[in-house]
Amino acid sequence: MVKRIALALAALAMTALCLEGVGAAWMALAGLQADALRLDLLDRSGGELPQSAASLTRTGRSQKQGYMIHPYLGFVYDGRDSKAVNSQGLIGPDLLDSASPDAFNVVITGGSVAGDFFVLEWDALRQAVAALPGTEGRTVKLFCLAVAGYKQPQSLLAVAYLLSQGAKIDLLINIDGFNEVVLPGHDLVPAGISPAYPMFWRDLTDDFVDAKSRKLLGRLALWDELGQTWAKGAMPFSFSRTALVLWHLGDNLLKRGEDAALTQMRDREAAPLPSPAGVDPTISPEAVQAQAADIWLRSSLALAKLGHEAGFAYLHVLQPNQYPEGAKPLSAWEQAKAVSPDPAFGEAVRSGYRELDKRIPALRQAGVAFEDATRLFADTPGDVFRDTCCHFNEAGNALLATRVIKRLPEVLTSPTGPAGPSGQDAPARP
């Protein structure tokens, strides 16, 4: 009897090994990576902190799903979608719950890249800050004001709003740049929305009185829900390459239905609004990016001034991206999977980053602690970027954390902040 059980277990183990071999071979032939698939699976499943490594960073990836309109910040996460969302509509613990003088509050702001950074690196950052002079005897806590799709001045407004509610901030780390110069010209202006407005503004303020639009939204929500259910079922088996391949194939089938509904909805809403919300119809793409870069500069100067007045240290980090010149030697996988097939998209990113580069001297001249991480991966030949937009894998986030941590002693031991940028440091409004 024991021998039969042993033989059965051995046969089962051999079968599992064979399946894993098939899964590994399939992934190699298809150019898939286990780590990248696991991050996609976590995104798709809508997991919760701290178990999920990259959940919530794509919440609301289509239309109104996952977001709620906010009177000051534009939008926040819908707390009904995840237990990881606090009462402010932000991920992680609530900053307003930590006002004790014994607490050293570190706050992360920005968009989805900053959200990834918070989720993946919060513990490493917490330990690094706790080891720095000036934090002895205090409990270091990490908080996130970053929301997928945020661009300035949303981070500025989020900090100001929470300070008005009594928030205590000791160190603010702002990681941004990509959304600021890409979203205005790529998503907002073509839809007749002001480049200064928040992302998703049309979707969030449209009541969907059109019956066909409501039907398409319902179809989109159904496919999305099916995708999340399939991902949640696969999550317990994410250690297996075979399971990852099966999930990936099934998810691709579900995404076809989702993409079809999304395409129909976008086509229906492609026409500009009858009354453009603050858009000059004759504005050029170059002027849009220049205006967006000016908003980025003014917002950072204002955050530095807030830090000086409210008594918190401020570090501004320009996020890495794969498109700017010399940013990274792209691996074969990145060239196939992390580069947009639309050459205009990459050029828009490059030109946007060039606009940001022009404004970096003004930040430094004003005394802002600024870290240009655009080319953080310039000497990293391996895989880092995991999509055609801007997000990078766990290794990339670890490298960014190392760069940020290296700057912290200087940031925390310098005066609280610059004396406050003067009006001449910020460009006049065009």
Short mmCIF file of C-alpha atoms in Angstrom, two decimals:
data_model
loop_
_atom_site.label_atom_id
_atom_site.label_comp_id
_atom_site.label_asym_id
_atom_site.label_seq_id
_atom_site.Cartn_x
_atom_site.Cartn_y
_atom_site.Cartn_z
CA MET A 1 0.00 0.00 0.00
CA VAL A 2 2.76 2.42 0.98
CA LYS A 3 4.67 1.51 -2.17
CA ARG A 4 1.62 2.25 -4.33
CA ILE A 5 1.17 5.65 -2.67
CA ALA A 6 4.85 6.45 -3.18
CA LEU A 7 4.64 5.47 -6.85
CA ALA A 8 1.50 7.57 -7.31
CA LEU A 9 3.16 10.58 -5.67
CA ALA A 10 6.25 10.08 -7.81
CA ALA A 11 4.14 9.91 -10.95
CA LEU A 12 2.27 13.06 -9.87
CA ALA A 13 5.55 14.87 -9.25
CA MET A 14 6.90 13.81 -12.65
CA THR A 15 3.72 15.03 -14.32
CA ALA A 16 3.99 18.39 -12.54
CA LEU A 17 7.63 18.73 -13.58
CA CYS A 18 6.76 17.92 -17.18
CA LEU A 19 3.99 20.51 -17.18
CA GLU A 20 6.35 23.09 -15.69
CA GLY A 21 8.84 22.25 -18.42
CA VAL A 22 6.17 22.77 -21.08
CA GLY A 23 5.15 26.05 -19.45
CA ALA A 24 8.75 27.28 -19.29
CA ALA A 25 9.33 26.32 -22.93
CA TRP A 26 6.14 28.08 -24.03
CA MET A 27 7.17 31.24 -22.18
CA ALA A 28 10.60 31.18 -23.76
CA LEU A 29 9.17 30.77 -27.26
CA ALA A 30 6.54 33.48 -26.70
CA GLY A 31 9.04 35.92 -25.18
CA LEU A 32 7.19 35.99 -21.86
CA GLN A 33 8.73 36.53 -18.42
CA ALA A 34 7.47 35.01 -15.18
CA ASP A 35 8.06 38.18 -13.12
CA ALA A 36 6.28 40.37 -15.66
CA LEU A 37 3.34 37.96 -15.86
CA ARG A 38 3.07 37.86 -12.07
CA LEU A 39 2.93 41.67 -11.92
CA ASP A 40 0.25 41.68 -14.63
CA LEU A 41 -1.66 38.99 -12.75
CA LEU A 42 -1.52 41.04 -9.55
CA ASP A 43 -2.71 44.13 -11.41
CA ARG A 44 -5.56 42.22 -13.03
CA SER A 45 -6.70 40.54 -9.83
CA GLY A 46 -7.05 43.84 -7.98
CA GLY A 47 -5.24 42.47 -4.94
CA GLU A 48 -4.76 44.36 -1.74
CA LEU A 49 -1.84 45.77 0.22
CA PRO A 50 0.55 44.49 1.36
CA GLN A 51 0.16 41.12 -0.35
CA SER A 52 -0.16 42.60 -3.84
CA ALA A 53 3.05 43.98 -5.29
CA ALA A 54 1.45 46.20 -7.92
CA SER A 55 -2.27 46.25 -7.25
CA LEU A 56 -4.34 49.40 -7.53
CA THR A 57 -1.82 51.18 -9.75
CA ARG A 58 -4.11 50.62 -12.73
CA THR A 59 -7.40 50.95 -10.85
CA GLY A 60 -9.89 52.73 -13.06
CA ARG A 61 -7.97 51.86 -16.20
CA SER A 62 -11.13 52.41 -18.21
CA GLN A 63 -13.76 55.10 -17.83
CA LYS A 64 -15.28 55.51 -14.35
CA GLN A 65 -14.32 52.16 -12.89
CA GLY A 66 -12.38 52.46 -9.65
CA TYR A 67 -12.42 56.25 -9.33
CA MET A 68 -14.63 58.78 -7.55
CA ILE A 69 -14.76 62.48 -8.37
CA HIS A 70 -13.18 64.72 -5.72
CA PRO A 71 -13.95 68.44 -5.35
CA TYR A 72 -10.30 69.46 -4.95
CA LEU A 73 -8.12 66.63 -6.26
CA GLY A 74 -10.09 65.77 -9.40
CA PHE A 75 -10.51 62.12 -8.50
CA VAL A 76 -9.52 59.55 -5.89
CA TYR A 77 -9.89 55.78 -5.65
CA ASP A 78 -13.31 54.34 -4.88
CA GLY A 79 -12.98 52.72 -1.44
CA ARG A 80 -15.76 50.29 -2.27
CA ASP A 81 -13.43 48.56 -4.74
CA SER A 82 -10.67 47.61 -2.29
CA LYS A 83 -9.97 47.44 1.42
CA ALA A 84 -6.56 48.94 0.64
CA VAL A 85 -8.22 52.32 -0.02
CA ASN A 86 -8.51 54.55 3.05
CA SER A 87 -11.17 57.11 3.95
CA GLN A 88 -9.42 59.78 1.86
CA GLY A 89 -9.70 57.64 -1.29
CA LEU A 90 -5.95 56.92 -1.28
CA ILE A 91 -4.08 53.63 -0.92
CA GLY A 92 -2.47 52.57 2.33
CA PRO A 93 -2.89 54.05 5.80
CA ASP A 94 -4.60 57.40 6.30
CA LEU A 95 -2.15 60.28 6.81
CA LEU A 96 -4.69 62.09 8.99
CA ASP A 97 -4.47 59.27 11.54
CA SER A 98 -0.79 59.99 12.25
CA ALA A 99 -0.41 63.37 13.92
CA SER A 100 1.69 62.31 16.92
CA PRO A 101 4.97 64.23 17.47
CA ASP A 102 6.65 60.83 17.91
CA ALA A 103 5.77 59.84 14.34
CA PHE A 104 8.04 60.69 11.40
CA ASN A 105 5.71 60.76 8.42
CA VAL A 106 7.14 60.10 4.96
CA VAL A 107 4.71 60.88 2.13
CA ILE A 108 4.96 59.76 -1.52
CA THR A 109 3.21 61.76 -4.24
CA GLY A 110 2.88 61.40 -8.00
CA GLY A 111 1.08 59.08 -10.40
CA SER A 112 1.09 55.32 -10.93
CA VAL A 113 4.91 55.06 -10.99
CA ALA A 114 4.99 56.71 -7.56
CA GLY A 115 2.21 54.35 -6.46
CA ASP A 116 4.27 51.35 -7.56
CA PHE A 117 7.25 52.77 -5.70
CA PHE A 118 5.25 53.11 -2.49
CA VAL A 119 3.84 49.59 -2.67
CA LEU A 120 7.12 47.91 -3.54
CA GLU A 121 9.66 49.96 -1.60
CA TRP A 122 7.87 51.26 1.48
CA ASP A 123 9.66 48.92 3.88
CA ALA A 124 13.14 49.59 2.45
CA LEU A 125 12.46 53.31 2.58
CA ARG A 126 11.09 53.11 6.10
CA GLN A 127 14.18 51.28 7.36
CA ALA A 128 16.52 53.70 5.59
CA VAL A 129 14.81 56.76 7.07
CA ALA A 130 14.75 55.20 10.53
CA ALA A 131 18.55 54.83 10.37
CA LEU A 132 19.16 58.52 9.57
CA PRO A 133 20.18 61.15 12.14
CA GLY A 134 17.23 63.13 13.41
CA THR A 135 14.74 60.27 13.42
CA GLU A 136 16.03 58.53 16.57
CA GLY A 137 13.24 57.57 18.93
CA ARG A 138 10.55 58.31 16.37
CA THR A 139 8.34 55.85 14.54
CA VAL A 140 8.83 56.18 10.78
CA LYS A 141 5.59 55.77 8.86
CA LEU A 142 4.98 55.73 5.09
CA PHE A 143 1.94 57.26 3.38
CA CYS A 144 0.86 57.47 -0.24
CA LEU A 145 -0.88 60.38 -1.95
CA ALA A 146 -0.03 59.00 -5.39
CA VAL A 147 -2.91 57.99 -7.64
CA ALA A 148 -2.72 56.42 -11.09
CA GLY A 149 -3.25 59.16 -13.64
CA TYR A 150 -2.34 62.06 -11.34
CA LYS A 151 -0.38 64.93 -12.82
CA GLN A 152 0.46 68.34 -11.46
CA PRO A 153 -1.12 70.30 -9.94
CA GLN A 154 -2.96 67.33 -8.40
CA SER A 155 -0.04 66.35 -6.14
CA LEU A 156 0.32 69.97 -5.03
CA LEU A 157 -3.40 70.17 -4.32
CA ALA A 158 -3.41 66.82 -2.49
CA VAL A 159 -0.65 67.99 -0.13
CA ALA A 160 -2.30 71.37 0.44
CA TYR A 161 -5.70 69.77 1.00
CA LEU A 162 -4.44 67.28 3.57
CA LEU A 163 -2.40 69.97 5.35
CA SER A 164 -5.61 71.98 5.63
CA GLN A 165 -7.20 68.94 7.29
CA GLY A 166 -4.43 68.79 9.91
CA ALA A 167 -2.00 66.35 8.27
CA LYS A 168 1.54 66.14 9.64
CA ILE A 169 4.30 65.67 7.05
CA ASP A 170 8.01 65.35 7.85
CA LEU A 171 9.36 64.30 4.45
CA LEU A 172 7.66 64.59 1.07
CA ILE A 173 9.01 62.63 -1.91
CA ASN A 174 7.45 63.66 -5.19
CA ILE A 175 8.05 61.27 -8.14
CA ASP A 176 6.58 62.61 -11.38
CA GLY A 177 7.23 63.95 -14.87
CA PHE A 178 5.79 61.51 -17.41
CA ASN A 179 2.08 62.16 -16.84
CA GLU A 180 2.68 65.89 -16.72
CA VAL A 181 4.01 66.18 -20.28
CA VAL A 182 2.29 63.24 -22.00
CA LEU A 183 -1.32 63.15 -20.80
CA PRO A 184 -2.28 66.76 -21.72
CA GLY A 185 -1.49 66.39 -25.42
CA HIS A 186 -2.25 62.68 -25.71
CA ASP A 187 -5.56 62.41 -23.85
CA LEU A 188 -6.99 65.75 -22.79
CA VAL A 189 -6.62 68.34 -25.56
CA PRO A 190 -7.79 65.94 -28.33
CA ALA A 191 -11.00 65.44 -26.33
CA GLY A 192 -11.54 69.18 -25.91
CA ILE A 193 -10.39 69.21 -22.27
CA SER A 194 -7.98 71.77 -20.84
CA PRO A 195 -4.42 70.40 -20.50
CA ALA A 196 -4.46 71.65 -16.91
CA TYR A 197 -7.49 69.50 -16.02
CA PRO A 198 -7.19 66.05 -14.40
CA MET A 199 -7.03 62.87 -16.44
CA PHE A 200 -10.42 61.13 -16.92
CA TRP A 201 -12.20 64.47 -16.43
CA ARG A 202 -14.62 63.91 -19.29
CA ASP A 203 -15.41 60.38 -18.12
CA LEU A 204 -15.91 61.44 -14.52
CA THR A 205 -18.21 64.34 -15.35
CA ASP A 206 -20.22 62.64 -18.10
CA ASP A 207 -23.50 61.24 -16.79
CA PHE A 208 -23.76 58.74 -19.67
CA VAL A 209 -27.24 59.90 -20.60
CA ASP A 210 -26.63 58.26 -23.97
CA ALA A 211 -28.20 54.79 -23.83
CA LYS A 212 -25.61 53.25 -26.15
CA SER A 213 -22.77 54.60 -24.03
CA ARG A 214 -24.35 53.08 -20.92
CA LYS A 215 -24.66 49.75 -22.72
CA LEU A 216 -21.02 49.84 -23.81
CA LEU A 217 -19.92 50.76 -20.29
CA GLY A 218 -21.86 47.82 -18.89
CA ARG A 219 -20.27 45.48 -21.43
CA LEU A 220 -16.85 46.85 -20.57
CA ALA A 221 -17.48 46.36 -16.86
CA LEU A 222 -18.59 42.75 -17.48
CA TRP A 223 -15.40 41.86 -19.37
CA ASP A 224 -13.31 43.58 -16.72
CA GLU A 225 -15.06 41.66 -13.94
CA LEU A 226 -14.53 38.37 -15.78
CA GLY A 227 -10.84 39.23 -16.12
CA GLN A 228 -10.50 39.97 -12.42
CA THR A 229 -12.31 36.74 -11.49
CA TRP A 230 -10.05 34.69 -13.76
CA ALA A 231 -6.97 36.39 -12.27
CA LYS A 232 -8.10 35.85 -8.68
CA GLY A 233 -8.59 32.16 -9.43
CA ALA A 234 -5.06 31.94 -10.84
CA MET A 235 -3.38 33.87 -8.01
CA PRO A 236 -2.82 30.86 -5.67
CA PHE A 237 -0.91 29.12 -8.49
CA SER A 238 1.24 32.07 -9.61
CA PHE A 239 4.38 30.19 -8.54
CA SER A 240 3.85 27.85 -11.48
CA ARG A 241 4.96 28.81 -14.98
CA THR A 242 2.35 26.50 -16.46
CA ALA A 243 -0.38 28.25 -14.45
CA LEU A 244 0.96 31.64 -15.53
CA VAL A 245 0.85 30.60 -19.19
CA LEU A 246 -2.71 29.27 -18.88
CA TRP A 247 -3.81 32.44 -17.11
CA HIS A 248 -2.09 34.58 -19.75
CA LEU A 249 -3.80 32.77 -22.64
CA GLY A 250 -7.20 32.99 -20.97
CA ASP A 251 -6.70 36.63 -20.06
CA ASN A 252 -5.82 37.48 -23.66
CA LEU A 253 -9.15 36.02 -24.78
CA LEU A 254 -11.03 38.07 -22.19
CA LYS A 255 -9.10 41.22 -23.10
CA ARG A 256 -10.25 40.89 -26.70
CA GLY A 257 -13.83 41.39 -25.59
CA GLU A 258 -12.82 44.17 -23.23
CA ASP A 259 -10.77 45.95 -25.89
CA ALA A 260 -13.59 45.70 -28.43
CA ALA A 261 -16.04 47.38 -26.04
CA LEU A 262 -13.46 49.99 -25.06
CA THR A 263 -12.68 50.77 -28.70
CA GLN A 264 -16.37 51.28 -29.48
CA MET A 265 -16.75 53.57 -26.48
CA ARG A 266 -13.68 55.61 -27.37
CA ASP A 267 -14.77 55.91 -30.99
CA ARG A 268 -18.16 57.17 -29.83
CA GLU A 269 -16.61 59.80 -27.60
CA ALA A 270 -13.74 60.82 -29.86
CA ALA A 271 -15.41 64.03 -30.98
CA PRO A 272 -14.53 67.12 -28.88
CA LEU A 273 -17.14 68.41 -26.44
CA PRO A 274 -19.53 71.00 -27.89
CA SER A 275 -18.16 73.53 -25.40
CA PRO A 276 -14.44 72.86 -24.93
CA ALA A 277 -13.43 73.05 -21.26
CA GLY A 278 -10.76 75.72 -21.36
CA VAL A 279 -9.07 74.61 -24.59
CA ASP A 280 -7.75 76.87 -27.32
CA PRO A 281 -8.63 74.87 -30.47
CA THR A 282 -5.65 76.41 -32.29
CA ILE A 283 -3.02 75.47 -29.69
CA SER A 284 -0.09 73.46 -31.04
CA PRO A 285 1.24 70.24 -29.45
CA GLU A 286 4.50 72.07 -28.66
CA ALA A 287 2.62 74.83 -26.85
CA VAL A 288 0.64 72.25 -24.87
CA GLN A 289 3.84 70.59 -23.66
CA ALA A 290 5.45 73.92 -22.79
CA GLN A 291 2.38 74.91 -20.78
CA ALA A 292 2.34 71.52 -19.06
CA ALA A 293 6.04 71.76 -18.19
CA ASP A 294 5.47 75.24 -16.72
CA ILE A 295 2.70 73.81 -14.52
CA TRP A 296 5.11 71.06 -13.42
CA LEU A 297 7.74 73.66 -12.48
CA ARG A 298 5.36 75.98 -10.64
CA SER A 299 3.81 73.07 -8.75
CA SER A 300 7.18 71.84 -7.52
CA LEU A 301 8.22 75.35 -6.46
CA ALA A 302 4.93 75.65 -4.57
CA LEU A 303 5.48 72.30 -2.84
CA ALA A 304 8.94 73.47 -1.76
CA LYS A 305 7.44 76.66 -0.36
CA LEU A 306 4.74 74.66 1.44
CA GLY A 307 7.49 72.52 2.94
CA HIS A 308 9.33 75.58 4.18
CA GLU A 309 6.19 77.03 5.74
CA ALA A 310 4.81 73.76 7.15
CA GLY A 311 8.18 72.40 8.31
CA PHE A 312 8.71 69.34 6.13
CA ALA A 313 11.63 68.34 3.91
CA TYR A 314 10.98 67.99 0.18
CA LEU A 315 12.65 65.86 -2.49
CA HIS A 316 11.53 66.09 -6.11
CA VAL A 317 12.41 63.12 -8.34
CA LEU A 318 12.00 63.15 -12.12
CA GLN A 319 10.96 59.59 -12.89
CA PRO A 320 12.90 57.32 -15.29
CA ASN A 321 11.41 56.53 -18.67
CA GLN A 322 12.45 54.36 -21.60
CA TYR A 323 11.95 56.92 -24.40
CA PRO A 324 14.30 59.89 -23.69
CA GLU A 325 17.64 59.78 -25.48
CA GLY A 326 20.21 57.69 -23.60
CA ALA A 327 17.69 56.57 -21.00
CA LYS A 328 18.46 52.85 -21.24
CA PRO A 329 19.97 50.21 -23.52
CA LEU A 330 16.74 48.35 -24.21
CA SER A 331 16.88 44.57 -23.94
CA ALA A 332 15.41 42.36 -26.64
CA TRP A 333 12.35 41.76 -24.47
CA GLU A 334 11.89 45.50 -23.85
CA GLN A 335 12.21 46.28 -27.55
CA ALA A 336 9.43 43.79 -28.24
CA LYS A 337 7.17 44.51 -25.26
CA ALA A 338 8.03 47.93 -23.79
CA VAL A 339 8.15 50.19 -26.85
CA SER A 340 4.99 51.68 -28.31
CA PRO A 341 4.33 50.66 -31.93
CA ASP A 342 3.34 54.29 -32.53
CA PRO A 343 6.55 56.29 -33.16
CA ALA A 344 4.69 59.53 -32.41
CA PHE A 345 4.15 58.42 -28.81
CA GLY A 346 7.87 57.97 -28.16
CA GLU A 347 8.66 61.30 -29.78
CA ALA A 348 6.01 63.01 -27.64
CA VAL A 349 7.67 61.62 -24.51
CA ARG A 350 11.12 62.71 -25.68
CA SER A 351 9.99 66.22 -26.52
CA GLY A 352 8.12 66.44 -23.22
CA TYR A 353 11.19 65.45 -21.24
CA ARG A 354 13.22 68.02 -23.16
CA GLU A 355 10.75 70.66 -21.95
CA LEU A 356 11.22 69.45 -18.38
CA ASP A 357 15.01 69.56 -18.80
CA LYS A 358 14.78 73.26 -19.64
CA ARG A 359 13.10 73.96 -16.31
CA ILE A 360 15.38 71.91 -14.03
CA PRO A 361 17.87 74.80 -13.53
CA ALA A 362 15.05 76.98 -12.16
CA LEU A 363 14.22 74.31 -9.57
CA ARG A 364 17.81 74.00 -8.44
CA GLN A 365 18.33 77.74 -8.41
CA ALA A 366 15.32 78.07 -6.12
CA GLY A 367 16.93 75.61 -3.68
CA VAL A 368 14.66 72.64 -4.42
CA ALA A 369 16.26 69.26 -3.66
CA PHE A 370 15.89 67.76 -7.12
CA GLU A 371 16.97 64.34 -8.40
CA ASP A 372 16.96 63.80 -12.16
CA ALA A 373 16.46 60.05 -12.49
CA THR A 374 15.61 60.14 -16.21
CA ARG A 375 18.66 58.03 -17.05
CA LEU A 376 18.74 55.95 -13.88
CA PHE A 377 18.85 52.77 -15.99
CA ALA A 378 21.40 54.01 -18.55
CA ASP A 379 23.89 51.35 -17.42
CA THR A 380 21.31 48.57 -16.89
CA PRO A 381 21.17 46.22 -19.90
CA GLY A 382 18.68 43.81 -18.33
CA ASP A 383 14.88 43.98 -18.36
CA VAL A 384 13.44 46.89 -16.37
CA PHE A 385 10.44 48.43 -18.16
CA ARG A 386 7.36 46.24 -18.19
CA ASP A 387 4.98 48.13 -20.48
CA THR A 388 4.98 50.67 -23.31
CA CYS A 389 4.08 53.52 -21.02
CA CYS A 390 6.41 54.15 -18.12
CA HIS A 391 6.20 51.43 -15.47
CA PHE A 392 9.13 49.29 -14.44
CA ASN A 393 9.58 45.99 -12.61
CA GLU A 394 10.70 45.24 -9.07
CA ALA A 395 14.38 45.51 -10.00
CA GLY A 396 13.78 48.97 -11.45
CA ASN A 397 11.92 50.12 -8.36
CA ALA A 398 14.75 48.83 -6.17
CA LEU A 399 17.26 50.90 -8.18
CA LEU A 400 15.06 53.97 -7.81
CA ALA A 401 14.82 53.37 -4.07
CA THR A 402 18.62 53.21 -3.83
CA ARG A 403 18.92 56.55 -5.65
CA VAL A 404 16.27 58.18 -3.43
CA ILE A 405 17.76 56.82 -0.21
CA LYS A 406 21.18 58.13 -1.20
CA ARG A 407 19.78 61.68 -1.32
CA LEU A 408 17.90 61.55 1.97
CA PRO A 409 20.75 62.43 4.39
CA GLU A 410 21.35 65.66 2.47
CA VAL A 411 17.63 66.44 2.25
CA LEU A 412 16.95 65.82 5.93
CA THR A 413 20.02 67.57 7.32
CA SER A 414 19.64 70.70 5.19
CA PRO A 415 17.37 73.55 6.35
CA THR A 416 13.69 72.71 6.31
CA GLY A 417 13.40 74.01 2.79
CA PRO A 418 14.20 76.94 0.56
CA ALA A 419 13.12 80.35 1.74
CA GLY A 420 10.33 80.07 -0.75
CA PRO A 421 10.55 80.60 -4.48
CA SER A 422 10.04 84.16 -5.58
CA GLY A 423 7.61 85.06 -8.30
CA GLN A 424 10.45 85.54 -10.79
CA ASP A 425 11.51 81.89 -10.43
CA ALA A 426 8.22 80.67 -11.84
CA PRO A 427 7.46 81.37 -15.48
CA ALA A 428 4.62 83.74 -16.17
CA ARG A 429 1.40 82.20 -17.37
CA PRO A 430 1.27 82.29 -21.18
#
